Short mmCIF file of C-alpha atoms and ligand atoms in Angstrom, two decimals:
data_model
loop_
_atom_site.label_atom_id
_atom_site.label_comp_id
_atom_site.label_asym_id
_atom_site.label_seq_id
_atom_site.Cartn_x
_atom_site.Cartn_y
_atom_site.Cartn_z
CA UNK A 272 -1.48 20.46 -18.08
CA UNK A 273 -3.34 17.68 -20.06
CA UNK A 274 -2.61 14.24 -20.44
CA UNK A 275 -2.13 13.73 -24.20
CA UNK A 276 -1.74 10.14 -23.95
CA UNK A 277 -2.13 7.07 -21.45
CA UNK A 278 0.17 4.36 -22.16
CA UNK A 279 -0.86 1.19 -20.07
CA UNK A 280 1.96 -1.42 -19.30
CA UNK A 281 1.06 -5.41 -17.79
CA UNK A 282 3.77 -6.62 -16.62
CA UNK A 283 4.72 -9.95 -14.51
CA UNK A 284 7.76 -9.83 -11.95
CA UNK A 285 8.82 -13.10 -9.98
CA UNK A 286 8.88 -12.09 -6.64
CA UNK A 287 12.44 -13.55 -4.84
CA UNK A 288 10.32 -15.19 -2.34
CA UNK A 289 7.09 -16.51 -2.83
CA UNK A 290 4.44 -14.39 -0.40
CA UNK A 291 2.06 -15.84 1.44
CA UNK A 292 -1.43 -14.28 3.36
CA UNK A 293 -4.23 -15.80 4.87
CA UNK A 294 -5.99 -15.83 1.57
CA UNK A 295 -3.30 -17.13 -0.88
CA UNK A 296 0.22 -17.10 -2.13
CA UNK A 297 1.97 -15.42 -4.63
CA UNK A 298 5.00 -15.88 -6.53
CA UNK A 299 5.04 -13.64 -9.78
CA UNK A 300 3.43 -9.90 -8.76
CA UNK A 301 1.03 -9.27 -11.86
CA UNK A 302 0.38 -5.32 -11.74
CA UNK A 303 -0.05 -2.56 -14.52
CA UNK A 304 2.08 1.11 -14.59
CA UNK A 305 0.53 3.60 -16.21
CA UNK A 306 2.40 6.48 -17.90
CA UNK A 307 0.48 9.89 -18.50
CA UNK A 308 2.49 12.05 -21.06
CA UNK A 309 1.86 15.45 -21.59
CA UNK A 310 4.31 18.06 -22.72
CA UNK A 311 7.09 15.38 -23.14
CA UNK A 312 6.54 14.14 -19.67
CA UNK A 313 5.83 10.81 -18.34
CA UNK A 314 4.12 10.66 -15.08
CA UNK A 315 4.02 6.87 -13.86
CA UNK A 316 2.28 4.93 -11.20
CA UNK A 317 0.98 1.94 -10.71
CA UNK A 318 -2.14 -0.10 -10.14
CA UNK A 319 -1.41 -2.40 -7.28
CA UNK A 320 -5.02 -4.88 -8.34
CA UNK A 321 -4.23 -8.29 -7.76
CA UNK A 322 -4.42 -11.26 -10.14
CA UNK A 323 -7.39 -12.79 -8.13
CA UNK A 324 -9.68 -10.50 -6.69
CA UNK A 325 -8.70 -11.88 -2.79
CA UNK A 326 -7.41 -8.77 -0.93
CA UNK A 327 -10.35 -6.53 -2.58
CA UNK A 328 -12.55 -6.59 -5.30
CA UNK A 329 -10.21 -5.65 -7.96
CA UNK A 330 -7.99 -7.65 -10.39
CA UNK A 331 -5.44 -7.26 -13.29
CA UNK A 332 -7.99 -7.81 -15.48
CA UNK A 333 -11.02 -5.58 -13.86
CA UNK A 334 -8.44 -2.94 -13.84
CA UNK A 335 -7.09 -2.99 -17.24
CA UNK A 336 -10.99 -3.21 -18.47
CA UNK A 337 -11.80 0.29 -16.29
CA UNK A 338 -8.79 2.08 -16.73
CA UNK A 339 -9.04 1.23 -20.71
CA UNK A 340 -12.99 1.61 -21.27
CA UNK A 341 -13.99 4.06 -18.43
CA UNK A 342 -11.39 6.61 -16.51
CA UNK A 343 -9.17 7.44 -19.84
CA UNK A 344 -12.04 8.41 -21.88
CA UNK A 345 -12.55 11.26 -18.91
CA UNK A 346 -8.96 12.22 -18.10
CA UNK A 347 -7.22 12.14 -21.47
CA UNK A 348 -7.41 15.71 -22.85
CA UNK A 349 -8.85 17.54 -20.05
CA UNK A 350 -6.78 20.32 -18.60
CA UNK A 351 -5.91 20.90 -15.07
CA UNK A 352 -4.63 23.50 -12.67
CA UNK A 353 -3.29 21.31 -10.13
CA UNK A 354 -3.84 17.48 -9.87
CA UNK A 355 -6.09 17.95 -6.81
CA UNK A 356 -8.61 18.19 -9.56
CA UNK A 357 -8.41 14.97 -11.27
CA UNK A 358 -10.18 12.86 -8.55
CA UNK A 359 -13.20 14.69 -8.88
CA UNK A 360 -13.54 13.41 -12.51
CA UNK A 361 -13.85 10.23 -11.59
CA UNK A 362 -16.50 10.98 -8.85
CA UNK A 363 -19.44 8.79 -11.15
CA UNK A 364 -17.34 6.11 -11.06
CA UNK A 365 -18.29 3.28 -8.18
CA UNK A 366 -15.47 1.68 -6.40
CA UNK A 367 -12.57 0.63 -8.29
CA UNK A 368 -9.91 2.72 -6.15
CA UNK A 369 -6.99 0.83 -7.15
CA UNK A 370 -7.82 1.55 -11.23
CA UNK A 371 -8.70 5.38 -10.48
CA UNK A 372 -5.35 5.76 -7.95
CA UNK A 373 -2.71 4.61 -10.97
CA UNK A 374 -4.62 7.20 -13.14
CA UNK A 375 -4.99 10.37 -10.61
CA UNK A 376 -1.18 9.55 -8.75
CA UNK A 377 0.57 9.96 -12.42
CA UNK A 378 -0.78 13.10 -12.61
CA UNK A 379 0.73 14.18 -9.74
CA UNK A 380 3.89 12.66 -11.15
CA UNK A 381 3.54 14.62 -13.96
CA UNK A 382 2.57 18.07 -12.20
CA UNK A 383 5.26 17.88 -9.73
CA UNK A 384 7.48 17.11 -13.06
CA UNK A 385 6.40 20.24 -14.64
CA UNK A 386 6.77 22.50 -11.76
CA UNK A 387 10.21 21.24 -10.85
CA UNK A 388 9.07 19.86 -7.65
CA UNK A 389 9.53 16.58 -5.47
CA UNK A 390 6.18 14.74 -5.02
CA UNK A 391 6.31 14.68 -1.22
CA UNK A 392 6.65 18.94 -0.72
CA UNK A 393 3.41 18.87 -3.53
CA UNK A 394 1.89 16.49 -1.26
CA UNK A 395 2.10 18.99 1.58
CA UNK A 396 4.96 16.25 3.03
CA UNK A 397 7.88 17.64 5.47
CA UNK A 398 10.22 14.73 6.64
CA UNK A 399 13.46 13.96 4.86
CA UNK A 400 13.77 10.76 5.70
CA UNK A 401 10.79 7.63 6.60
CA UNK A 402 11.17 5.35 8.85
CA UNK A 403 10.37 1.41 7.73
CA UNK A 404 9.04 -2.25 8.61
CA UNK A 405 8.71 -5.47 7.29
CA UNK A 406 5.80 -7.60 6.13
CA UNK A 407 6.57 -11.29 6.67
CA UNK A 408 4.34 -13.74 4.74
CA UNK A 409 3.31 -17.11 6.84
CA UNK A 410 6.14 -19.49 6.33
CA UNK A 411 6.20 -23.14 6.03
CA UNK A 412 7.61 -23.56 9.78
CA UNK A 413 8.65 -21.36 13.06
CA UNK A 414 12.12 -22.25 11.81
CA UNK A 415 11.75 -20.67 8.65
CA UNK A 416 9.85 -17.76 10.07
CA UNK A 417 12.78 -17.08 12.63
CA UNK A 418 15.38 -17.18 10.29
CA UNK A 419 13.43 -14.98 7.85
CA UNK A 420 13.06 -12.78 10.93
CA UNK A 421 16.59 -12.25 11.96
CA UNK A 422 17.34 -11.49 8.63
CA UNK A 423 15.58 -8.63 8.48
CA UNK A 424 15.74 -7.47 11.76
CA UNK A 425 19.92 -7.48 11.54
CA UNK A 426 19.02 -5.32 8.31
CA UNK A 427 17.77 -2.43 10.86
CA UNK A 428 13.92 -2.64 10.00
CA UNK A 429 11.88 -0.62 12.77
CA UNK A 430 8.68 -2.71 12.65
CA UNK A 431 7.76 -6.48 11.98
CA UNK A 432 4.87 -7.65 10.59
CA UNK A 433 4.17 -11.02 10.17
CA UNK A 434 0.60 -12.41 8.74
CA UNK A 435 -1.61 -14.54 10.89
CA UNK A 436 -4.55 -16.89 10.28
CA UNK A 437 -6.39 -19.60 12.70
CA UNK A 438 -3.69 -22.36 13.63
CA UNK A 439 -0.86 -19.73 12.57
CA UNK A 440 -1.22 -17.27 15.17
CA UNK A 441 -0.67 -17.64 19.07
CA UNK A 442 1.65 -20.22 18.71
CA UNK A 443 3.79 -17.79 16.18
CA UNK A 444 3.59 -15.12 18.66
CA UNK A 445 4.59 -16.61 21.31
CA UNK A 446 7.52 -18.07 19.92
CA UNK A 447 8.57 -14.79 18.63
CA UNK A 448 8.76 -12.76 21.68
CA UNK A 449 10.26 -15.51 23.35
CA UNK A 450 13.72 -15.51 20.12
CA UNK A 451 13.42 -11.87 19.80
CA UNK A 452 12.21 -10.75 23.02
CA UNK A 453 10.66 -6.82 23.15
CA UNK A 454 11.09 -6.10 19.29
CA UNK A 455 8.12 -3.69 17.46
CA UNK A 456 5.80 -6.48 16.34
CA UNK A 457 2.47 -6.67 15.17
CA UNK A 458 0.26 -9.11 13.36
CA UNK A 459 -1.83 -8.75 9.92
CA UNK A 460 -5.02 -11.39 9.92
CA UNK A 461 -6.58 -10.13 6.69
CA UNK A 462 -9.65 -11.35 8.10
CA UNK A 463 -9.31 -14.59 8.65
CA UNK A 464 -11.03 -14.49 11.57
CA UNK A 465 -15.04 -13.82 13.34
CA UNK A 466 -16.22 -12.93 16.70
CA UNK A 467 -16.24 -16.51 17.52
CA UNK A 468 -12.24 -16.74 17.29
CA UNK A 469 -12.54 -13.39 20.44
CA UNK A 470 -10.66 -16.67 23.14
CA UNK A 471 -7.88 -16.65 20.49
CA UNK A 472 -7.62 -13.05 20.08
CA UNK A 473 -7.41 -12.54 23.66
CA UNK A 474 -4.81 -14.72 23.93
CA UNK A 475 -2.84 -12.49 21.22
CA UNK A 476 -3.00 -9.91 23.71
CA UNK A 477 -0.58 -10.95 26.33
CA UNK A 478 2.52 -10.13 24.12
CA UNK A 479 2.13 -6.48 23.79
CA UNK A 480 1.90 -5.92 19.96
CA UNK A 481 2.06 -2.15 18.39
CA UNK A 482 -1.26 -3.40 16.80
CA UNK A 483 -3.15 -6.50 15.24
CA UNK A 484 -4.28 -5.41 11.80
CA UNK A 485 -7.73 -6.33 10.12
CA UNK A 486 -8.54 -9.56 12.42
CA UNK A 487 -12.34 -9.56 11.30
CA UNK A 488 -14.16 -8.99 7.90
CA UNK A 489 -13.18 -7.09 5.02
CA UNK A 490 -16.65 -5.06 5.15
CA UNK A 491 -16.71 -4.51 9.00
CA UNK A 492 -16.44 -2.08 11.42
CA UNK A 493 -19.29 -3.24 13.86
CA UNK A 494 -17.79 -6.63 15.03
CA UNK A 495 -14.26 -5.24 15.35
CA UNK A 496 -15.79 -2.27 17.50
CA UNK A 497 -17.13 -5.20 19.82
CA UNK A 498 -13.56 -7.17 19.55
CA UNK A 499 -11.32 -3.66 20.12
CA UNK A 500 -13.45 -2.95 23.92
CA UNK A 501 -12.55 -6.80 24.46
CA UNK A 502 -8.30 -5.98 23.50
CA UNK A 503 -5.90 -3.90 25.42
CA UNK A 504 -3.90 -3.83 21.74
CA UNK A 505 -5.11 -1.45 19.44
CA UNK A 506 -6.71 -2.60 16.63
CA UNK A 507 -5.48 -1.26 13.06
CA UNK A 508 -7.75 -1.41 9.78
CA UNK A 509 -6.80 -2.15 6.16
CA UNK A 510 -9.40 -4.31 4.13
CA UNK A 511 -12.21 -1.75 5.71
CA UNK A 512 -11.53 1.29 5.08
CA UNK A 513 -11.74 2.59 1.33
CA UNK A 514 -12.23 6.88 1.85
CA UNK A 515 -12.00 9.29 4.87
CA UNK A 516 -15.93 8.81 6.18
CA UNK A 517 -14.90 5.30 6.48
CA UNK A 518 -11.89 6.42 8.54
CA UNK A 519 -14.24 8.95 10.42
CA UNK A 520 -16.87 6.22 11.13
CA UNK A 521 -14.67 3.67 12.38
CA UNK A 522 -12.50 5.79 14.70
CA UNK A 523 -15.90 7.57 16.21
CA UNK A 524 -17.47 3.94 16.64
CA UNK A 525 -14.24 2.61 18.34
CA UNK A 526 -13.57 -0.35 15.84
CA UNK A 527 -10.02 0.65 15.76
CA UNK A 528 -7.25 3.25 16.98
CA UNK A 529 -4.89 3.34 13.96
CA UNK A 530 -5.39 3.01 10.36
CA UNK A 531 -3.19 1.25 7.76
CA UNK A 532 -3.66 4.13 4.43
CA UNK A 533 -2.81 2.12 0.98
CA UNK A 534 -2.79 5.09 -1.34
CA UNK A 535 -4.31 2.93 -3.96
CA UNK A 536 -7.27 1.47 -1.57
CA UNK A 537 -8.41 4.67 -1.10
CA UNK A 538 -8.08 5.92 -4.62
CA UNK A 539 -5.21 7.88 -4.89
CA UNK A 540 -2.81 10.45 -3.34
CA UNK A 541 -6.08 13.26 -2.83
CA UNK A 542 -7.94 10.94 -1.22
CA UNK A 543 -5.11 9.38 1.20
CA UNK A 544 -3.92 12.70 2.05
CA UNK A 545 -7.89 13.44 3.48
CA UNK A 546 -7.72 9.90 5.39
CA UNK A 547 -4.83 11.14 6.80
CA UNK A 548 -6.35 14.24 7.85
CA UNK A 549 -9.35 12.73 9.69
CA UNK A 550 -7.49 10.60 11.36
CA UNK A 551 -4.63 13.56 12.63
CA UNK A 552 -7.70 15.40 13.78
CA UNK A 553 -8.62 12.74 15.84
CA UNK A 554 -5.22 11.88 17.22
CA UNK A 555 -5.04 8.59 15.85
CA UNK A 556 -1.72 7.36 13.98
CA UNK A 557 -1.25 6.21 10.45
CA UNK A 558 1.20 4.35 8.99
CA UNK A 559 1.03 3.48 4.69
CA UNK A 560 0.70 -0.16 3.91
CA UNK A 561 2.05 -1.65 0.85
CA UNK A 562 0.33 -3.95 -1.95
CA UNK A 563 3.76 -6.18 -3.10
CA UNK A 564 4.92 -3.09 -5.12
CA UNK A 565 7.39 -2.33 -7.94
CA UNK A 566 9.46 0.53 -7.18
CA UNK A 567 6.82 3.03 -9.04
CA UNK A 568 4.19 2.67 -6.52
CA UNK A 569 7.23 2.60 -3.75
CA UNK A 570 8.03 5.73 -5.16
CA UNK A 571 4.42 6.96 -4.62
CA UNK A 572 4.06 5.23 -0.90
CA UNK A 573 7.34 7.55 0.41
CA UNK A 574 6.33 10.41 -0.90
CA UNK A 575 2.96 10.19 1.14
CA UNK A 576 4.46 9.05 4.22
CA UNK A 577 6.04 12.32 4.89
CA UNK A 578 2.72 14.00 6.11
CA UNK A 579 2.71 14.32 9.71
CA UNK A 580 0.32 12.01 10.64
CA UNK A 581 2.38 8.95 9.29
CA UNK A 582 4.09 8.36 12.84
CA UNK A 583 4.30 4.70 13.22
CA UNK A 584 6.74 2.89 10.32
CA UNK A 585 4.91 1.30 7.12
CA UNK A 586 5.72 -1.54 5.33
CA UNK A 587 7.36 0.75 2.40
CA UNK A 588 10.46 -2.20 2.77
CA UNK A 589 13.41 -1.82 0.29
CA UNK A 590 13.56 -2.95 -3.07
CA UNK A 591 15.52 -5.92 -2.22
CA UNK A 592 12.95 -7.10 -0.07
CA UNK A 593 10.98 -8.21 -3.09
CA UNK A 594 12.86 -7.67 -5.85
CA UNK A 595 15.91 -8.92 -7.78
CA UNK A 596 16.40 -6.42 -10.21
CA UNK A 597 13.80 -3.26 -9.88
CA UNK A 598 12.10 -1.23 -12.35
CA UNK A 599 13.61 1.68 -10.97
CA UNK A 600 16.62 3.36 -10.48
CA UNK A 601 18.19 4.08 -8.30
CA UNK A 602 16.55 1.02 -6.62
CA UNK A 603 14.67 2.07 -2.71
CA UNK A 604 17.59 1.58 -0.33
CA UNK A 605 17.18 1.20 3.51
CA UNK A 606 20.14 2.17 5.58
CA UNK A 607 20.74 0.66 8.62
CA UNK A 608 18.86 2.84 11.26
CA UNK A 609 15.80 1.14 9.19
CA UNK A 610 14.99 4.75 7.42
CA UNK A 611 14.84 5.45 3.93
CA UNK A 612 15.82 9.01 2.55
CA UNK A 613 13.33 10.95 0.68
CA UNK A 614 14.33 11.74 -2.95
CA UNK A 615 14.59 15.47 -3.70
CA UNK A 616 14.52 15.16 -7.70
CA UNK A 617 11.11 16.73 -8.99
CA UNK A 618 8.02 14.08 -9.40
CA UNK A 619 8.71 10.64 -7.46
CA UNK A 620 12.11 10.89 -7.64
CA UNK A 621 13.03 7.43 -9.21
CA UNK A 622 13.82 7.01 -12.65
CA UNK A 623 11.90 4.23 -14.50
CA UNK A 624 14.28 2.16 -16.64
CA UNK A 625 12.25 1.20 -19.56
CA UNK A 626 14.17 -1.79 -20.57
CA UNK A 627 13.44 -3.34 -17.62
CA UNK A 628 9.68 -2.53 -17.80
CA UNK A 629 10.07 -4.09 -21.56
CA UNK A 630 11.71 -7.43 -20.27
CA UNK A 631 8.42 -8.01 -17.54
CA UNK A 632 6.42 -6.42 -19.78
CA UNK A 633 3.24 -9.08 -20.90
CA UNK A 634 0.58 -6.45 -22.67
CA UNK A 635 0.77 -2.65 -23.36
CA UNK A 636 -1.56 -0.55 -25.04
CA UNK A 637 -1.54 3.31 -25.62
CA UNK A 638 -4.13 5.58 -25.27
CA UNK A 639 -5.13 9.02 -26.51
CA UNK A 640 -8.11 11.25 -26.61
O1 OSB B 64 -2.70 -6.77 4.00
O2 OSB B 64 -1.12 -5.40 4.04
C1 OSB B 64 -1.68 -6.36 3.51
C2 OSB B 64 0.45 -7.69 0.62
C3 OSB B 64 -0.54 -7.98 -0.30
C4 OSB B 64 -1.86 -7.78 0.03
C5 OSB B 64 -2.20 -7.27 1.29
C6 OSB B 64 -1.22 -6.96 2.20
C7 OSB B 64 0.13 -7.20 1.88
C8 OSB B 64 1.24 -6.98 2.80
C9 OSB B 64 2.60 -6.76 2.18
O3 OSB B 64 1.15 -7.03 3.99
C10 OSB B 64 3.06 -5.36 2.33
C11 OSB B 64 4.26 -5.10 1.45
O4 OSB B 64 5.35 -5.51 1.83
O5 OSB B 64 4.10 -4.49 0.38
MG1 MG B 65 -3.12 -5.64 5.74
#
């Protein structure tokens, strides 16, 4: 196969609920889709980069600028065997996961197209079905948090997530356990917090959480090797680790005992699939995070959660969760025993519904050799 062309799609979605972290909120989800064609195939996926470079380096714009200027010029024409190649190409290429992920995970779109496969048996995946969480953004109250709650846990989700930051955190907690009682919680800080904050942490670990995800910085793993000998509750990482030696380096250094794997933070499906594998040789679970996706990088997040190692639910919610009207069709549906089933169609399984890309469409430009 080669990719003939490389259209690029912007597009802006309002969110149904505005999402908030402990570095900002959002309320329209800017993203791009790209769509590799070769041998009338379209491969899709999509490049989760923020507007605002807050979560990572990465934005819209940086992404647009690389994906454009940089990793077309060395994918578009080249032939492959099997996309296991393609992240190799981009090997020169510093950082900038997010733009090289949308580029390498349409080509295994396309491949698994072409052979007449599902993306998740390419990927080396077994499970038919995946079982699901929810993130919660911080709310405005505990009311509004506990009503948000309920709602999702009467919708059968197996995990709860809810974001944390200083003056949003024990409090929260506390009053969750004590509505919802022994439920699968855990808390995401997105590093809002230092060493300094360890009497607050501690305090976090009275209520038995699955995990608290990325409490310190976004470049550490020394610090939260310190704060994990001070917790009894395992400490997950997001923000820190971008390939498998990071994954390898924190879990030897004890800085955390589960990882969160974002396909795109790591720079595609190759790449995830060898986090993944460090971290099943080591006996430590995984569980795929989300970025706030459309239903194309959905797609892309199921299909990798059916390796082994993904034991613990991700935050792979349903369409509905986010979206009014999805890009996709059929939409991602949860059934109530909070598990979604794994499409069997070749590729991701979803069908992209270009009108709907058109109407949240705000810049496209196509691509060739
Ligand atoms: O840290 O996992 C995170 C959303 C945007 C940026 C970072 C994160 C998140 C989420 C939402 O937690 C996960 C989702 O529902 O897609
Ligand atoms: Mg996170």
């Amino acid at each position: 196969l080669r990719v003939e062309r490389l259209v690029v799609h912007e597009l802006a979605m309002p969110l149904l609920a505005p999402f908030e972290t402990s570095f900002g909120r959002s309320e329209v989800r800017r993203f791009l889709l790209v769509e590799a064609q070769a041998d009338g195939l379209s491969g899709w996926a999509e490049c989760c980069a923020m507007d605002a470079p807050l979560y990572n380096e990465e934005t819209v714009g940086t992404a647009w600028h690389v994906i454009r200027d940089y990793l077309a010029p060395l994918l578009l024409g080249r032939p492959f065997e099997h996309p296991s190649e393609v992240s190799g190409w981009f090997r020169a290429i510093r950082r900038h996961h997010m733009a090289r992920s949308a580029l390498e995970s349409a080509c295994w779109d396309l491949y698994a197209q072409a052979v007449g496969q599902p993306l998740y048996r390419l990927l080396g995946g077994s499970k038919d079905r995946i079982e699901v969480g929810v993130s919660v953004g911080i709310q405005p109250t505990l009311a509004d948090l506990c009503r948000t709650v309920e709602g999702f846990l009467a919708q059968g989700y197996r995990k709860v997530k809810v974001k944390i930051k200083p003056g949003w955190d024990v409090q929260v907690i506390g009053e969750l356990r004590r509505v919802f009682g022994d439920i699968p919680l855990m808390a995401d800080a997105n590093s809002a917090y230092t060493l300094a904050d360890l009497p607050t942490l501690q305090a976090l670990d009275a209520y038995g959480l699955m995990m608290i995800e990325q409490p310190l910085a976004h470049d550490d793993i020394i610090d939260h090797a310190q704060l994990q000998r001070a917790l009894r509750t395992p400490l997950c990482l997001d923000e820190s680790i971008h390939h498998a030696e990071d994954a390898r380096r924190a879990l030897e250094l004890g800085a955390c005992r589960i990882i969160n794997i974002k396909v795109p933070r790591v720079g595609g499906l190759q790449a995830a699939k060898a986090v993944h594998d460090v971290c099943r040789e080591r006996g430590a679970p995984v569980w795929c995070g989300g970025m706030l996706e459309s239903g194309v990088g959905r797609a892309h997040n199921i299909a990798i959660t059916t390796l082994p190692g993904f034991t613990l639910p991700g935050d792979t919610s349903a369409s509905s969760r986010y979206w009014a009207e999805d890009i996709i069709e059929p939409p991602v549906v949860m059934d109530p025993d909070g598990t979604i089933a794994v499409p069997q169609a070749p590729g991701r399984g979803y069908e992209v519904v270009p009108a709907r890309v058109a109407r949240y469409r705000v810049r496209c430009e196509a691509l060739r050799a």
